[in-house]
C-alpha positions as YAML, in Angstrom:
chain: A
units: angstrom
residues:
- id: 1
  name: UNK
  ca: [-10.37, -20.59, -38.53]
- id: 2
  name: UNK
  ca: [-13.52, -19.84, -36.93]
- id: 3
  name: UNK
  ca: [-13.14, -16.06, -37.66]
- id: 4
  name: UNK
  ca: [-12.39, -16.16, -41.55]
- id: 5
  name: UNK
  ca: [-15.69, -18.35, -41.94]
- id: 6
  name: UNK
  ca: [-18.39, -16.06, -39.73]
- id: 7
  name: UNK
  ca: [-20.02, -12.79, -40.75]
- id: 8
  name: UNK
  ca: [-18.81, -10.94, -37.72]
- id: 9
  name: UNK
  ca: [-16.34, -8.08, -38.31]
- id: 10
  name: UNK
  ca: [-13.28, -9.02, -36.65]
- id: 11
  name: UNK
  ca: [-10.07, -6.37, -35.53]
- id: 12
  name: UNK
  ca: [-6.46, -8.57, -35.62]
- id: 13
  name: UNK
  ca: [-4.54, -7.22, -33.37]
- id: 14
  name: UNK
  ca: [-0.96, -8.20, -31.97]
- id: 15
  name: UNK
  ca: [-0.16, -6.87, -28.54]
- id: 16
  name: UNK
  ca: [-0.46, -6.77, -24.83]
- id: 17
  name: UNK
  ca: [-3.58, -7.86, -23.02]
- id: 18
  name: UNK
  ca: [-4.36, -6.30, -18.83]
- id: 19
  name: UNK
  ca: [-7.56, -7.47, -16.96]
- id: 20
  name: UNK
  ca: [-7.82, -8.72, -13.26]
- id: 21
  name: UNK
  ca: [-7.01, -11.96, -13.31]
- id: 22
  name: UNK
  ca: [-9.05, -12.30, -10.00]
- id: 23
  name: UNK
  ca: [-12.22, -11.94, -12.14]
- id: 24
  name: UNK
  ca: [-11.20, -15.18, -14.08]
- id: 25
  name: UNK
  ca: [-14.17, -17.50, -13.17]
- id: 26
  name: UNK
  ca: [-12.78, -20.58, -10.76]
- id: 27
  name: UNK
  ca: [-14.66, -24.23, -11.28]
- id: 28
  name: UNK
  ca: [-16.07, -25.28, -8.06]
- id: 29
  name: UNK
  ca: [-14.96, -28.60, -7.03]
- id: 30
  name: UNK
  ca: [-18.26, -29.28, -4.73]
- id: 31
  name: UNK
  ca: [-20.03, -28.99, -7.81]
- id: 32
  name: UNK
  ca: [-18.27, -27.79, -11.38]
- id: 33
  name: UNK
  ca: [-21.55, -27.45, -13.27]
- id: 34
  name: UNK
  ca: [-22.14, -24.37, -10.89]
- id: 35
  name: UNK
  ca: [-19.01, -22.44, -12.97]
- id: 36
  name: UNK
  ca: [-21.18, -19.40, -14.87]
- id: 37
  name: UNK
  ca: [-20.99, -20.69, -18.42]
- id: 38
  name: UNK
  ca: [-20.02, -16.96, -19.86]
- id: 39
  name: UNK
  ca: [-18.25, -14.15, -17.76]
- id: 40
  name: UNK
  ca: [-17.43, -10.81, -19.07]
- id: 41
  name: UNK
  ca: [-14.26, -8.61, -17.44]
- id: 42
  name: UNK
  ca: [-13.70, -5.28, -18.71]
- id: 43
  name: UNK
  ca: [-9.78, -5.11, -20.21]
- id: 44
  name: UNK
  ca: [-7.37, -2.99, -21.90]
- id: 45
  name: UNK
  ca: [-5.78, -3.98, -25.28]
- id: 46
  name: UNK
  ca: [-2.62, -2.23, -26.36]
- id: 47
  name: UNK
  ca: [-0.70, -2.92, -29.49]
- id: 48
  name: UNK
  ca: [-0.70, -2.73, -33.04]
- id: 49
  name: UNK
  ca: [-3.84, -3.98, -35.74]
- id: 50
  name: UNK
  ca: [-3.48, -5.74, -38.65]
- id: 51
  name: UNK
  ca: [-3.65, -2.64, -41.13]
- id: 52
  name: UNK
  ca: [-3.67, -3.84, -44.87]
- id: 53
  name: UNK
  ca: [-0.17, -5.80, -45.18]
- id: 54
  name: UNK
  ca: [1.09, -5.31, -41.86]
- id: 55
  name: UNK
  ca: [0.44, -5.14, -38.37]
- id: 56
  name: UNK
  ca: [1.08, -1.17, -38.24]
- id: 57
  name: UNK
  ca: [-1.91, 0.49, -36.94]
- id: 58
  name: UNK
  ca: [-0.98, 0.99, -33.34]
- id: 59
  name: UNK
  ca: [-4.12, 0.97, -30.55]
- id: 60
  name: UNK
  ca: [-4.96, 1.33, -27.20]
- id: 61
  name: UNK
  ca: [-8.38, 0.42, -26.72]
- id: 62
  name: UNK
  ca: [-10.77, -0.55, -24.03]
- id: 63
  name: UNK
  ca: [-11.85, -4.51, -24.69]
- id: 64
  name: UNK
  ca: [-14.40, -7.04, -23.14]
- id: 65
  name: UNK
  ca: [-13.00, -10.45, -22.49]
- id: 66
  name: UNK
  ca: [-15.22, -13.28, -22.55]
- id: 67
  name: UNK
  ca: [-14.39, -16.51, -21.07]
- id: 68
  name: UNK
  ca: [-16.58, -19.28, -21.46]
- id: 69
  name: UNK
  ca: [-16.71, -22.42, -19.40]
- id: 70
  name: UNK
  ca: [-17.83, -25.42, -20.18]
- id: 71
  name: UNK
  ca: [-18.90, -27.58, -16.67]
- id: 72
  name: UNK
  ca: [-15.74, -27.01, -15.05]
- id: 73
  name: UNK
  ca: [-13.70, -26.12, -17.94]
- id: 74
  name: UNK
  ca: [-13.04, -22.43, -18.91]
- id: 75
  name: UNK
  ca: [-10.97, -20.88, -21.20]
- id: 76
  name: UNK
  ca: [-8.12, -18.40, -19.58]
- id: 77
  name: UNK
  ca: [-5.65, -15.91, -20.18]
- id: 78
  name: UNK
  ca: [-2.82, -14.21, -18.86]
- id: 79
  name: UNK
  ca: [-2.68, -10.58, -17.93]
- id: 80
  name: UNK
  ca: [0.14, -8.57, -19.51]
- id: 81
  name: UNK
  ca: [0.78, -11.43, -21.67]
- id: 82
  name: UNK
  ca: [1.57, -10.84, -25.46]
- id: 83
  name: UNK
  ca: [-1.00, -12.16, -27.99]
- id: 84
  name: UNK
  ca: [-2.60, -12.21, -31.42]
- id: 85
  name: UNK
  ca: [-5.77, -11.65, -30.84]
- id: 86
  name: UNK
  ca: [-9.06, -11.97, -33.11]
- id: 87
  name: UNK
  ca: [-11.42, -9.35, -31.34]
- id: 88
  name: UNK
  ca: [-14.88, -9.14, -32.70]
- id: 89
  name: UNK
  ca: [-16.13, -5.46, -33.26]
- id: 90
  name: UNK
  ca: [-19.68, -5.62, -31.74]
- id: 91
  name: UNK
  ca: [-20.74, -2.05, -31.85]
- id: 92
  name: UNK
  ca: [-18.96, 0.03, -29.85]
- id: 93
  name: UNK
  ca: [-17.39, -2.51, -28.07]
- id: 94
  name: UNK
  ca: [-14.21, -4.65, -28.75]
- id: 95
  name: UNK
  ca: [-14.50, -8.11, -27.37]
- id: 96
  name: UNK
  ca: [-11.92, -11.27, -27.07]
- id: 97
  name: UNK
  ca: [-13.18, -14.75, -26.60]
- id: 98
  name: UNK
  ca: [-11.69, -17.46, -24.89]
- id: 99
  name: UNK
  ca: [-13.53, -20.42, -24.76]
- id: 100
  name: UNK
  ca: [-12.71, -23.80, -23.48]
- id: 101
  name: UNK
  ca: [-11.29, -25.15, -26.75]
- id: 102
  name: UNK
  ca: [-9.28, -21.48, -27.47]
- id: 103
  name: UNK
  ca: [-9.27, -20.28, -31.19]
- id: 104
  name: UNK
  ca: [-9.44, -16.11, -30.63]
- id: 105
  name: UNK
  ca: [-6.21, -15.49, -28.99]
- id: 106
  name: UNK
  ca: [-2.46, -16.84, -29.65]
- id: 107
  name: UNK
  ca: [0.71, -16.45, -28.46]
- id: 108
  name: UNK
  ca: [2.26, -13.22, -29.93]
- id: 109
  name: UNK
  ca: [5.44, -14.81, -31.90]
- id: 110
  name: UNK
  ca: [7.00, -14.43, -35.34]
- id: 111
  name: UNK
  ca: [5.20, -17.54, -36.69]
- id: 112
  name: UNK
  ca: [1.99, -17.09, -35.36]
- id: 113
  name: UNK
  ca: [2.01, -13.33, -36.70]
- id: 114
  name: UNK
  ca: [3.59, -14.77, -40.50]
- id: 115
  name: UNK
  ca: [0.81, -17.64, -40.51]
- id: 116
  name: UNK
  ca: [-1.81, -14.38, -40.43]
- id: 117
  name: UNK
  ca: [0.08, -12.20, -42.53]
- id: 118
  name: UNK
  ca: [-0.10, -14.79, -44.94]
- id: 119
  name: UNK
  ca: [-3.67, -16.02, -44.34]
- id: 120
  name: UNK
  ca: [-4.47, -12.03, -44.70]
- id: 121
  name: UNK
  ca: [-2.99, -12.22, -48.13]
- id: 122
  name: UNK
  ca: [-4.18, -15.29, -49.42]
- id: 123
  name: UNK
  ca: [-1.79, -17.52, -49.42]
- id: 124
  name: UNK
  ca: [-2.51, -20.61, -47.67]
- id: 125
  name: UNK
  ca: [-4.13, -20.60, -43.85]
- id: 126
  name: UNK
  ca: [-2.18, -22.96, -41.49]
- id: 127
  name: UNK
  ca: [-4.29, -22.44, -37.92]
- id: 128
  name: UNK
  ca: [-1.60, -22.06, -35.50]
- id: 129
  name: UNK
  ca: [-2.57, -24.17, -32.11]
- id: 130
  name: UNK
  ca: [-4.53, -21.46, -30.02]
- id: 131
  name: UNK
  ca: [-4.01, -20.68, -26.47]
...
């Protein structure tokens, strides 16, 4: 997992995810190298952290999402879906990735939140597909 293995300080967090979707960069079919290659939309994460041994610490923070494209694929979310998300803590500001490839957010289910729980306390780390 990309986040276990880089020197960034990371916030787990379980929960809800709101942005405008309409921000979500399209590929242009005329020409899908033209796609912006990062774009940045201001969200709101609400939810509970990974506190210790649990996910307990409930939030309701202000997030950046960044979705990367590569040519004319991008990575993409869903507003007001449910996910685990790995946000990197860059300052003061709290941002999710979602690249072409995934690997920062997940579908918010039982297994996905065990396989963290027990990455978390070192037992061994089974990446879950990402979204």
């Amino acid at each position: 997992m990309h986040a276990a293995n880089s020197d960034s300080v990371y916030n787990v967090i379980a929960g809800e995810l709101r942005f405008d979707e309409s921000l979500l960069p399209q590929s242009h079919s005329d020409n899908p190298n033209d796609t912006p290659p990062l774009t940045r939309i201001p969200a709101q994460l609400s939810g509970k952290m990974l506190d210790g041994k649990y996910f307990s610490g409930r939030v309701a923070v202000p997030a950046v999402l960044e979705v990367e494209c590569l040519g004319p694929w991008c990575g993409g979310m869903k507003s007001g879906a449910d996910y685990v998300v790995f946000a990197e803590q860059r300052g003061q500001e709290l941002v999710i990735r979602a690249n072409a490839c995934g690997g920062f957010a997940f579908d918010d289910t039982s297994k996905v939140r065990q396989q963290v729980l027990d990455c978390h306390r070192g037992k061994a780390c089974e990446p879950a597909a990402p979204r």
